[in-house]
Tab-separated table of C-alpha atoms and ligand atoms in Angstrom:
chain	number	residue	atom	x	y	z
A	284	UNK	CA	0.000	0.000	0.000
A	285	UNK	CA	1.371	3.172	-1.097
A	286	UNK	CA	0.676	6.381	1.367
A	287	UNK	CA	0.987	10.393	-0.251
A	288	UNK	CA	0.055	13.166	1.433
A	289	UNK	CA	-2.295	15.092	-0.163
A	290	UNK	CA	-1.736	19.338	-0.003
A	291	UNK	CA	-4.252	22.092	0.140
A	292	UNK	CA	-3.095	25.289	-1.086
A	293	UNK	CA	-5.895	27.535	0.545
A	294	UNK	CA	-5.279	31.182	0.144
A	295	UNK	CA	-3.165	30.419	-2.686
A	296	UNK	CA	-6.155	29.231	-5.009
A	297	UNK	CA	-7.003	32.701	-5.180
A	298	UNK	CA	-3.430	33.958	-7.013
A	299	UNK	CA	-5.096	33.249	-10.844
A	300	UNK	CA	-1.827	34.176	-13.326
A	301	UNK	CA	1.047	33.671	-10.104
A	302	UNK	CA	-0.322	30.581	-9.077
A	303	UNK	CA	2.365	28.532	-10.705
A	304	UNK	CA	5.680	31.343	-8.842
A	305	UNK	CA	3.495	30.300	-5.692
A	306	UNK	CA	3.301	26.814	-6.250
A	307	UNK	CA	7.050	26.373	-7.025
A	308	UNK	CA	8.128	28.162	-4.312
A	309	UNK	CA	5.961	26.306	-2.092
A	310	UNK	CA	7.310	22.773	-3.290
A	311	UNK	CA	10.670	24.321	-3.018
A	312	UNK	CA	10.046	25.325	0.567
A	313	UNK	CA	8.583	21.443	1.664
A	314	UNK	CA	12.086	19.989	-0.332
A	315	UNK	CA	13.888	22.503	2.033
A	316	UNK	CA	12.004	21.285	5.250
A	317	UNK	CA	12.255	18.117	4.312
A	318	UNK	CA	16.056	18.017	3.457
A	319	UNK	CA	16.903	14.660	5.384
A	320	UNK	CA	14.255	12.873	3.359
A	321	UNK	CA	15.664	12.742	-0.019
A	322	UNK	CA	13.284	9.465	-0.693
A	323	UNK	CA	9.825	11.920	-0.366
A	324	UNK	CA	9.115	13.074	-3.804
A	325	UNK	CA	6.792	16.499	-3.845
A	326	UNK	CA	5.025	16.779	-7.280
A	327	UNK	CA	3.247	20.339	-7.546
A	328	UNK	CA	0.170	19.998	-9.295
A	329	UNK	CA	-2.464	23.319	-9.903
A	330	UNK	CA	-4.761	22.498	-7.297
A	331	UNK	CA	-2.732	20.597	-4.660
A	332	UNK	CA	0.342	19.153	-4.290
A	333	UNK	CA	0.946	15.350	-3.287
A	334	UNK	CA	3.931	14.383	-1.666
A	335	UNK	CA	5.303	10.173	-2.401
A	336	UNK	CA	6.485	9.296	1.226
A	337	UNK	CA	8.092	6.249	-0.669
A	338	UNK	CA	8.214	4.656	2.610
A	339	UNK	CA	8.820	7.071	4.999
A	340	UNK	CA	6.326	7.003	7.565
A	341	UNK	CA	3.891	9.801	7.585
A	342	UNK	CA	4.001	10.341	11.363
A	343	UNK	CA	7.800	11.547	11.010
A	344	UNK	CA	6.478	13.863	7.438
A	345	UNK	CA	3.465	15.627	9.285
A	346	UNK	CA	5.525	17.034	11.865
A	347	UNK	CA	7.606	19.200	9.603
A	348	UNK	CA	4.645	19.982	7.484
A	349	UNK	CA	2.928	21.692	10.057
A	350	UNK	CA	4.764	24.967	10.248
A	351	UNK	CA	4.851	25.467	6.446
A	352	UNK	CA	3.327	28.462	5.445
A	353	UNK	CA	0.867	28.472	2.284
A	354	UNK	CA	-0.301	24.656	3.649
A	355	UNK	CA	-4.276	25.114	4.268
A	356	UNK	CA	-4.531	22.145	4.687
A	357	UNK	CA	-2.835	18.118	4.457
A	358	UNK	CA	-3.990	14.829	4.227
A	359	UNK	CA	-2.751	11.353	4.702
A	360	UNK	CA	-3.957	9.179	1.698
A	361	UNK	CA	-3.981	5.709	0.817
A	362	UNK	CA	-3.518	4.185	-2.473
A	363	UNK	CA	-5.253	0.900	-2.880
A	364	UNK	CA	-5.254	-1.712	-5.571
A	365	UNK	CA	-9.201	-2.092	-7.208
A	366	UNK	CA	-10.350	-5.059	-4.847
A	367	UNK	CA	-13.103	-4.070	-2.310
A	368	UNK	CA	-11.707	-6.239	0.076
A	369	UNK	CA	-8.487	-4.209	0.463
A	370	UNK	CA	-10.237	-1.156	0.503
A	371	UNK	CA	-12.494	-2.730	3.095
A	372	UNK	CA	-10.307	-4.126	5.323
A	373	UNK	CA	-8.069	-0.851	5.318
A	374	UNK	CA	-11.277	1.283	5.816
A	375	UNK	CA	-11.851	-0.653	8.822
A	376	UNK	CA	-8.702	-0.096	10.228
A	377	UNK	CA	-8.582	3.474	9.766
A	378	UNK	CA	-11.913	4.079	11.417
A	379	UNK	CA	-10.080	1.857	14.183
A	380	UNK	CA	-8.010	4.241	15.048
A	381	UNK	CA	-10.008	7.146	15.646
A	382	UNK	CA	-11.775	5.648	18.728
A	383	UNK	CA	-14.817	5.319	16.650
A	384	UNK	CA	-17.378	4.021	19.876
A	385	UNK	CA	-19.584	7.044	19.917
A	386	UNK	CA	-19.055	8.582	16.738
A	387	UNK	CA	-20.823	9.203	14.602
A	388	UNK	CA	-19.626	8.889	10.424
A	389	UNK	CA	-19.788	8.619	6.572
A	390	UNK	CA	-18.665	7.213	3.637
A	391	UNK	CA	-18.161	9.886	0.576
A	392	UNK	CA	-17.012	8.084	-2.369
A	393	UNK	CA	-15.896	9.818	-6.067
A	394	UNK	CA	-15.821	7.841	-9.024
A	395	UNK	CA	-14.291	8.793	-11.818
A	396	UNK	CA	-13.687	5.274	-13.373
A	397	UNK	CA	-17.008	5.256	-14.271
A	398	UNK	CA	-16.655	1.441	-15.803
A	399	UNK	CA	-15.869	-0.022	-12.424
A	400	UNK	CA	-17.922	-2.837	-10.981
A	401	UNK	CA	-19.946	-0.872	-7.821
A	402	UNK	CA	-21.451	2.515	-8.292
A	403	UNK	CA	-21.045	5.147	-5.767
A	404	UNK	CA	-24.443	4.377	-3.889
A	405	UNK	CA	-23.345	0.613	-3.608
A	406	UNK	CA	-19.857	1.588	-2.122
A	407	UNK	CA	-20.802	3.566	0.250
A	408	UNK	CA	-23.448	0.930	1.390
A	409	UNK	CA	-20.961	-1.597	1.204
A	410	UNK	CA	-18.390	0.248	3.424
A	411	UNK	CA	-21.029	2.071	5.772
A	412	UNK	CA	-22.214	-1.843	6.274
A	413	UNK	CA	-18.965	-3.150	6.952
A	414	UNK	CA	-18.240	-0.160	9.846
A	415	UNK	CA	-21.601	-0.572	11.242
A	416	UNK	CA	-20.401	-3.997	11.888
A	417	UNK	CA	-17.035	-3.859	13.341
A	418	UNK	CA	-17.971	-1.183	15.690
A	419	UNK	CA	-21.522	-1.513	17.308
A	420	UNK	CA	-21.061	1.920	19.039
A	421	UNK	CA	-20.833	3.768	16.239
A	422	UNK	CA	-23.580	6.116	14.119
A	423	UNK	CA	-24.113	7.014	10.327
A	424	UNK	CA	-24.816	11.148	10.098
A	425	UNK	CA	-24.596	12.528	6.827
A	426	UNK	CA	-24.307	16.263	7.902
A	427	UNK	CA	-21.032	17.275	10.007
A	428	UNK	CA	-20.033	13.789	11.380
A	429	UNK	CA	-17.274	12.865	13.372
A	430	UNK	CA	-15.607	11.247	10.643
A	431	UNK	CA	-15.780	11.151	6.851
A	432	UNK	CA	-14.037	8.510	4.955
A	433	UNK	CA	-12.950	9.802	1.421
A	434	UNK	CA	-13.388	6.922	-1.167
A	435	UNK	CA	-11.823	7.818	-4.176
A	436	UNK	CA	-12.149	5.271	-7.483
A	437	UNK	CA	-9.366	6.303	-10.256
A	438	UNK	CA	-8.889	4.624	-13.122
A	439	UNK	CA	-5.441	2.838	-12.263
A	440	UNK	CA	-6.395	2.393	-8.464
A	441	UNK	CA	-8.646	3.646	-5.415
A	442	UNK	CA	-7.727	6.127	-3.097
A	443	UNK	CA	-9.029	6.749	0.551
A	444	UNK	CA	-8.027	9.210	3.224
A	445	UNK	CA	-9.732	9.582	6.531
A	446	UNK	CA	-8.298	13.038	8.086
A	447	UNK	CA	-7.827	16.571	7.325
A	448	UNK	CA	-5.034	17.729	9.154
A	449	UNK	CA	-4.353	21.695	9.665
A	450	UNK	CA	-2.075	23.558	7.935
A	451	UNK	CA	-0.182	26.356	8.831
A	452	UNK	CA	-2.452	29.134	6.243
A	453	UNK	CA	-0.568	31.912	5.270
A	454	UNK	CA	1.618	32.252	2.080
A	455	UNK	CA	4.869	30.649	1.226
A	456	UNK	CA	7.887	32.459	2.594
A	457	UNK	CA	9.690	34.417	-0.286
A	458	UNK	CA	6.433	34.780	-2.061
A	459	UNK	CA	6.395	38.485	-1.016
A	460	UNK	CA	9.928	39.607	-1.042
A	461	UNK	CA	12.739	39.912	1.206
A	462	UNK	CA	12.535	42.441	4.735
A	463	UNK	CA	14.705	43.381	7.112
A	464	UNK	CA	13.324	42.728	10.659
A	465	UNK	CA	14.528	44.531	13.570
A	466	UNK	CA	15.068	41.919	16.220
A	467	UNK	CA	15.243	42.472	19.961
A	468	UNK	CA	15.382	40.078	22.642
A	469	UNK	CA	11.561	40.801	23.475
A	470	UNK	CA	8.316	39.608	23.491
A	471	UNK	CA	6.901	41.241	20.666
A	472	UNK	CA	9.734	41.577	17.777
A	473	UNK	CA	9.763	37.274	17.398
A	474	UNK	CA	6.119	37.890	17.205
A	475	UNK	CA	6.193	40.166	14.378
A	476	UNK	CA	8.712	38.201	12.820
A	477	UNK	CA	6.513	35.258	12.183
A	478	UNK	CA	3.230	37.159	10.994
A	479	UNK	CA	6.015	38.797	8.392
A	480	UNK	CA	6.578	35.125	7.362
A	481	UNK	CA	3.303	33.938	7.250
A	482	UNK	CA	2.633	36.812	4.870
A	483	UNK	CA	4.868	35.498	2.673
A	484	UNK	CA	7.887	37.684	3.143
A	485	UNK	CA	11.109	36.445	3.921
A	486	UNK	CA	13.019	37.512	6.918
A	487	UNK	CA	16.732	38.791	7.509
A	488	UNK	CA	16.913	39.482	11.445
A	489	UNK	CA	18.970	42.803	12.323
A	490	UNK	CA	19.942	42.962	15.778
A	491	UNK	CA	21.694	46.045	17.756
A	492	UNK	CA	24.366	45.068	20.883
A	493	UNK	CA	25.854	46.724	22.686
A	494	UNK	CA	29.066	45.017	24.113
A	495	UNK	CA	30.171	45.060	27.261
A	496	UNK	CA	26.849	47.105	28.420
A	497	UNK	CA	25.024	43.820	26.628
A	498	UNK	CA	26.237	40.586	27.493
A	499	UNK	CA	27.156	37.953	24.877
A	500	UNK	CA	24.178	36.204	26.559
A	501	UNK	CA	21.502	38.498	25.249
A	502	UNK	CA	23.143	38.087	22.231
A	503	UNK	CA	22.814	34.006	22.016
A	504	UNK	CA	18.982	34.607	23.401
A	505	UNK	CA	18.444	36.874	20.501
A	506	UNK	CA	19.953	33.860	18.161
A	507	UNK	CA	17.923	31.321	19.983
A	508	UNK	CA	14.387	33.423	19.119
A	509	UNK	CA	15.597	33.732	15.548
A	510	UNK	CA	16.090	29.928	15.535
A	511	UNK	CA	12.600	29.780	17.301
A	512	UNK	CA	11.048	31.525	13.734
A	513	UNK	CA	13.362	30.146	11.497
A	514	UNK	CA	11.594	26.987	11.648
A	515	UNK	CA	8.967	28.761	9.749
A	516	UNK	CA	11.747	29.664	6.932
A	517	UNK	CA	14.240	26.584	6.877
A	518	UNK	CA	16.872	29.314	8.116
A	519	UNK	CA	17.276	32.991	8.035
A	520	UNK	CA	20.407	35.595	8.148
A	521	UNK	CA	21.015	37.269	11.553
A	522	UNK	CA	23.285	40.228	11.431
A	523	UNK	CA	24.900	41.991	14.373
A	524	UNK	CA	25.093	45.281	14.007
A	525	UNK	CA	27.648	46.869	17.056
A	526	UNK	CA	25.736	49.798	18.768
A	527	UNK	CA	28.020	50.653	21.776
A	528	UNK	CA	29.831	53.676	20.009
A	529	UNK	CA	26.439	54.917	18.681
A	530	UNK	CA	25.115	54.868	22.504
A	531	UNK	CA	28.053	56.246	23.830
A	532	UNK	CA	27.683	59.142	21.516
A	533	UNK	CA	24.322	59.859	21.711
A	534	UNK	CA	24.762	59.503	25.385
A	535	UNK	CA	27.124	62.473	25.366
A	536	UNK	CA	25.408	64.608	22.537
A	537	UNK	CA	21.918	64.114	23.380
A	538	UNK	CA	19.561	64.984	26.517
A	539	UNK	CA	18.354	62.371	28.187
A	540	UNK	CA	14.436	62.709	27.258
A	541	UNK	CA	15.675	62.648	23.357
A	542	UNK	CA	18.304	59.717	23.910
A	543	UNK	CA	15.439	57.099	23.027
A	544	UNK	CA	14.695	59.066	20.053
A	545	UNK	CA	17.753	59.935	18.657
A	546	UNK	CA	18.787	56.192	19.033
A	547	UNK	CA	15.876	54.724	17.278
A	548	UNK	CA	15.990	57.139	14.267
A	549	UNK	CA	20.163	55.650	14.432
A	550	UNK	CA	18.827	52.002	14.231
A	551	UNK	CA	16.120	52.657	11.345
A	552	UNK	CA	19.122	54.673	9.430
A	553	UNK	CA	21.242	51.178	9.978
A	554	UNK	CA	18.457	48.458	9.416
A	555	UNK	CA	17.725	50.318	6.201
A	556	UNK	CA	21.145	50.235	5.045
A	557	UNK	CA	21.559	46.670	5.970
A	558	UNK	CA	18.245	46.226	3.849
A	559	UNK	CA	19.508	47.819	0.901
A	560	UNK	CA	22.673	46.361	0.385
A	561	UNK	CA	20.698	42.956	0.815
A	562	UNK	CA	18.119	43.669	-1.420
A	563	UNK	CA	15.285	43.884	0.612
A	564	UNK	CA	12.261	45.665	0.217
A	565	UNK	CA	10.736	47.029	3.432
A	566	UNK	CA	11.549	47.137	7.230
A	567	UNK	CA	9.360	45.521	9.837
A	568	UNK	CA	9.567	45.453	13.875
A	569	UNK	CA	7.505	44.737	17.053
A	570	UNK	CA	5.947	47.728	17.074
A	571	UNK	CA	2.530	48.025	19.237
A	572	UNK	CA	0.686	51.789	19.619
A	573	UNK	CA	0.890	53.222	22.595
A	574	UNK	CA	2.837	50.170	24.397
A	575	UNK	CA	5.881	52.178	25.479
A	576	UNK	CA	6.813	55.561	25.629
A	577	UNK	CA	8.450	55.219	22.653
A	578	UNK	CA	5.752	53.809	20.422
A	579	UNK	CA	3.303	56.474	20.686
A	580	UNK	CA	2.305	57.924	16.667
A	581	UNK	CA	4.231	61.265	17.877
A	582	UNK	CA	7.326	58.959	18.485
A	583	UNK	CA	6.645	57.470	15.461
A	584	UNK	CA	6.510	60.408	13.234
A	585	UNK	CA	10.123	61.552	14.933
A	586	UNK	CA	11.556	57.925	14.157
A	587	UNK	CA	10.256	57.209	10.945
A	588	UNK	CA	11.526	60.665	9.425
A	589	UNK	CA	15.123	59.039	8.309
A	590	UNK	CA	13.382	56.795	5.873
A	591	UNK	CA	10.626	56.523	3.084
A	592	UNK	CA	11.282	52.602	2.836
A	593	UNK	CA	7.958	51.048	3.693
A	594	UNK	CA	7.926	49.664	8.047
A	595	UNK	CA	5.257	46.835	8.240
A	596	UNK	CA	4.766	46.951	11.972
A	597	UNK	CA	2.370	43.707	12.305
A	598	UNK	CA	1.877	43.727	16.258
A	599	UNK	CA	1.165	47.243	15.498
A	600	UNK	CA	-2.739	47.158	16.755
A	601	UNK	CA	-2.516	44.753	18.772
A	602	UNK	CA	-3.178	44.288	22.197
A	603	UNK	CA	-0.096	42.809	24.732
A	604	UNK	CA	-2.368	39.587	25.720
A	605	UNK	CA	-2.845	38.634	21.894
A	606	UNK	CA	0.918	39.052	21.490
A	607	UNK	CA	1.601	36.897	23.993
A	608	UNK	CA	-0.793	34.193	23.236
A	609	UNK	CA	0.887	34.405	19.946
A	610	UNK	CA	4.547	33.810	21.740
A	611	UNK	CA	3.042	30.744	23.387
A	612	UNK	CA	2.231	29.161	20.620
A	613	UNK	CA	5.247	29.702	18.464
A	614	UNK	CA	7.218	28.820	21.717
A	615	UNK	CA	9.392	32.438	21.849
A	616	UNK	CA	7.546	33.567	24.575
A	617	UNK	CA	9.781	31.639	27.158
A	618	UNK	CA	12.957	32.847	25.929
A	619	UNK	CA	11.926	36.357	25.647
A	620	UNK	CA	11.127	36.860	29.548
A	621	UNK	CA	14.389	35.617	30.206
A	622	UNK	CA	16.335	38.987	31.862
A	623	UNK	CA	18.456	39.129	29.657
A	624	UNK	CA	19.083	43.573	29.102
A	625	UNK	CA	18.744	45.017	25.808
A	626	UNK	CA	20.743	47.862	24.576
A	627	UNK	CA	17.705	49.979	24.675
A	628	UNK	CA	17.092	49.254	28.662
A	629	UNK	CA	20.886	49.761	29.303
A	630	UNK	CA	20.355	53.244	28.362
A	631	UNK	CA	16.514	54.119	28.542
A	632	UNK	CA	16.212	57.213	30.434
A	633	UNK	CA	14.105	57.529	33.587
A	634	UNK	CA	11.666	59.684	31.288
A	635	UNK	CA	11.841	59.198	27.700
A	636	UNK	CA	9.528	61.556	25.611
A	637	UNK	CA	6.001	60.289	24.985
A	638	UNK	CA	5.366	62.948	22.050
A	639	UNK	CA	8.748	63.843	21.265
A	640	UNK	CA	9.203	66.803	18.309
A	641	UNK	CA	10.762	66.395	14.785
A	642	UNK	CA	12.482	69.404	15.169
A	643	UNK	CA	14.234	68.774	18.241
A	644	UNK	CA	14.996	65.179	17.473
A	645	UNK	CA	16.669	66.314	13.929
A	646	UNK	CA	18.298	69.349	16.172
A	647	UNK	CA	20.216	66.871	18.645
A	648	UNK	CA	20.905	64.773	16.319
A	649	UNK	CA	22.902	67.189	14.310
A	650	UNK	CA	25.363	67.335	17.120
A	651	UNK	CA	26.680	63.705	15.746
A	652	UNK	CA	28.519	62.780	12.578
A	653	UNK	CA	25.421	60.325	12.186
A	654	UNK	CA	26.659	59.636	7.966
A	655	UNK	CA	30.289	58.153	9.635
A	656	UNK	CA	28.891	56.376	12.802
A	657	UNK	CA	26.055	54.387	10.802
A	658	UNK	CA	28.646	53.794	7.951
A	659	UNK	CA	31.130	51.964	10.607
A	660	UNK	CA	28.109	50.133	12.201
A	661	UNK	CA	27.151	48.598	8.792
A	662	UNK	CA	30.740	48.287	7.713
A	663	UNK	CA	31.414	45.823	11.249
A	664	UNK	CA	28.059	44.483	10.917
A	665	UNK	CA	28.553	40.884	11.235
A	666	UNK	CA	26.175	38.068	9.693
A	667	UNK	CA	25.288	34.699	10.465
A	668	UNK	CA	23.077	31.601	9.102
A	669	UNK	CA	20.472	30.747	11.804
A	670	UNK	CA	18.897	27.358	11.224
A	671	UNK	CA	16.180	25.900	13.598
A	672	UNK	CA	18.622	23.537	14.757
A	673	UNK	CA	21.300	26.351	16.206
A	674	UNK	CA	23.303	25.743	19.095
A	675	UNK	CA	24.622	28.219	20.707
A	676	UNK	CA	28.522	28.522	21.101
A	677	UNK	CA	30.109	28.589	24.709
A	678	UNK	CA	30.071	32.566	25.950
A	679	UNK	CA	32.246	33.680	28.382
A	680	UNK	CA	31.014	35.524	31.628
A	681	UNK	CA	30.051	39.265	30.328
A	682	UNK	CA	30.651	42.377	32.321
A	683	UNK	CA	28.460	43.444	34.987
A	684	UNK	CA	26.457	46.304	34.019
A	685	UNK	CA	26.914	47.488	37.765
A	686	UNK	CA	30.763	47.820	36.777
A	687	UNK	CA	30.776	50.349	33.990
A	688	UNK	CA	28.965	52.862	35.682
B	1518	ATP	P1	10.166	43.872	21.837
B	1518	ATP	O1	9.271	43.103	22.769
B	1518	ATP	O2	10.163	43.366	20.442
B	1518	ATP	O3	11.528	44.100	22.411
B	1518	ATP	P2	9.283	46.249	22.984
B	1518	ATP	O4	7.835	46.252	23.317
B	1518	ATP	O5	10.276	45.967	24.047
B	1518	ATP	O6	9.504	45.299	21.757
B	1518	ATP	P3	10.858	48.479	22.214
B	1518	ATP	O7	11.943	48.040	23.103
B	1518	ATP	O8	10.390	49.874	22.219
B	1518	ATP	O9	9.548	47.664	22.357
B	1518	ATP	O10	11.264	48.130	20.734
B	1518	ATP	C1	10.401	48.343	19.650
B	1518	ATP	C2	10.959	47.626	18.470
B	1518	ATP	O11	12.244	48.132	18.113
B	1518	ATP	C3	11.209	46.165	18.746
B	1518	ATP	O12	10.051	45.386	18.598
B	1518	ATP	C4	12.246	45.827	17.729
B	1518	ATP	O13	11.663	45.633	16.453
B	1518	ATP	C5	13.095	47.095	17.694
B	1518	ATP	N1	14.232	46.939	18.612
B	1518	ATP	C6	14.352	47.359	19.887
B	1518	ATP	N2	15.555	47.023	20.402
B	1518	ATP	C7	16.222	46.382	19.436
B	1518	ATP	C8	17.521	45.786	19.334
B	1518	ATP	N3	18.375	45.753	20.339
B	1518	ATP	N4	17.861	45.210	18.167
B	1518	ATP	C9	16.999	45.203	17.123
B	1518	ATP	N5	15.788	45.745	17.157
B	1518	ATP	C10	15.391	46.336	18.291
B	1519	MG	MG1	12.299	45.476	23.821
């Protein structure tokens, strides 16, 4: 008995003329995921896609399946020689498994081999006889049951699959474009990072330390969220951009209730250099209105004014609780309440502006040679492949912040 798995495109049914860029990149995104399984063969059709497990068995394939963005929707499937006994006696098992006492279920069958010995009608009374039998407890219901089994008669063989198992929705990462995604050790930016992916775009993680005020811990639990939403990608490309001169500076130049300011407008300048020379097409962060001083629309305004590249913010209207329910489930949130501190706590000021001015925020800033500074930062910006799989290296003890001040 051969098994395939049988794959729903969903949203992507919808993308008329790009279907087949979509498609493609989907297939090439499942041969990625499933890289240690060089036996599965993935055939992209227009409708679905059916993966050959040649083997394999399905319970090690669904796994990996699950986070793959553009999947609606999967199912197991069961290719049968023409002989009603088979089918029968596999049908039975199936139904077996689900715990079927108290159920309630149908048969659906499609024929498309219309010169085949039973009819639909005569199938399904066949089958829906033989269940009946082998499990007293259970109930036919046409509407809604608990379980449908999916007879399928082909012309070369029969098919049947029993479950529907849930995809991951979405589109296929790449399918959108490349971003650059500002990535803190937080709760929120690993959020935003994986509704970017499930939107299709793919992901290149920029992340700001500042050494010894940051420890090389922070660092690796930065790397360890990225590998946390690179299972969503296969891998992604994690640069390091060092921030401690840039703080220092601004530390000197600017007073205190701008410092936030002037330092964000320094990151955007950065990320959307890093972008560029990468070839990416918009910024994105954990941005949430009116979550922190800092993320008020004024703020905003005084931030976004180094740039006209596009800044997808998708936490943006959200509220904390969804975020976090959002962590949970992609298994980030754990890491991120780690206290680990973030160049932006080592040097928030007791009162950071809540509706900070343009003017003033351009006007302190002049006091810095901000074209040199972000050129160095990019220039000693160092990048890295993060796979789901990453390990992080031995650190050695950092500094203690209580020491350098
Ligand atoms: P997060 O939970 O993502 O840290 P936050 O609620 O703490 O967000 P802020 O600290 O104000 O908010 O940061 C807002 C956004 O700025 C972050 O979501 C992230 O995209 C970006 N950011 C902040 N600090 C860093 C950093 N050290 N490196 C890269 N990006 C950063
Ligand atoms: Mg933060």
């Amino acid at each position: 008995m051969k098994v395939r798995l049988l794959v729903r495109y969903g949203e992507l049914s919808t993308k008329g003329r790009n279907k087949k860029m979509f498609t493609q990149k989907l297939a090439n995104n499942i041969k990625k995921a499933l890289m240690n399984y060089p036996q599965v063969r993935v055939f992209p059709d227009y409708d679905f896609m059916y993966l050959d497990l040649n083997g394999v068995p399905q319970e090690e394939i669904i796994p990996l399946l699950k986070p793959i963005f553009g999947i609606q929707s999967f199912s197991p499937v069961y290719i049968l020689e023409k002989k009603m006994e088979k089918v029968k006696e596999v049908v039975l098992d199936l139904v077996g498994k689900e715990n079927p006492n108290g159920k309630t279920f149908k048969i659906a069958t499609k024929r498309s081999d219309h010169e085949f010995v039973m009819d639909t009608n005569e199938i399904n009374l066949f089958l829906g006889d033989a269940v009946l039998e082998a499990y007293p407890e259970i109930r036919v219901q046409l509407k809604q049951p608990d379980i449908t089994v999916r007879v399928d008669v082909r012309r070369q063989h029969i098919m049947v699959s029993l479950q529907t198992i849930q995809g991951a929705g979405g589109l296929p990462v790449g399918t959108s474009g490349r971003v650059s995604l500002m990535l803190s050790g937080g709760i929120d930016s690993p959020v935003a990072a994986y509704l970017a992916m499930k939107r299709g775009m793919e992901v290149q993680c920029v992340h700001f330390a500042s050494p010894p005020y940051t420890s090389p811990q922070a660092l690796v639990k930065t790397k360890q969220l990225a590998a946390k939403v690179a299972i969503y990608g296969g891998s992604l490309q994690f640069f390091t951009v060092p921030f401690t001169e840039i703080q220092e500076e601004i530390k000197k130049a600017v007073p205190e209730n701008y410092l936030m300011t002037v330092m964000r407008r320094m990151m955007l300048r950065i990320t959307d250099q890093l972008r560029e020379k990468n070839h990416g097409l918009a910024i994105a962060n954990g941005e949430s209105v009116g979550q922190v001083a800092s993320q008020t629309l004024e703020s905003m305004i005084a931030i976004n004014d180094v740039t006209n590249t596009p800044i997808i913010r998708p936490v943006a209207t959200m509220d904390k609780l969804d975020i976090i329910a959002i962590a949970q489930e992609i298994d980030t949130f754990e890491l991120s309440i780690q206290p680990f501190e973030d160049c932006c706590t080592v040097f928030a000021p007791p009162s950071p502006k809540t509706k900070p001015k343009l003017e003033k925020a351009r006007e302190y800033e002049s006091r810095l040679n901000v074209e040199e500074l972000v050129r160095r930062a990019v220039e000693n910006t160092v990048v890295e492949e993060i796979t789901p799989n990453y390990v992080a290296e031995e650190v050695e003890n950092s500094v203690k912040m209580d020491d350098l001040f």
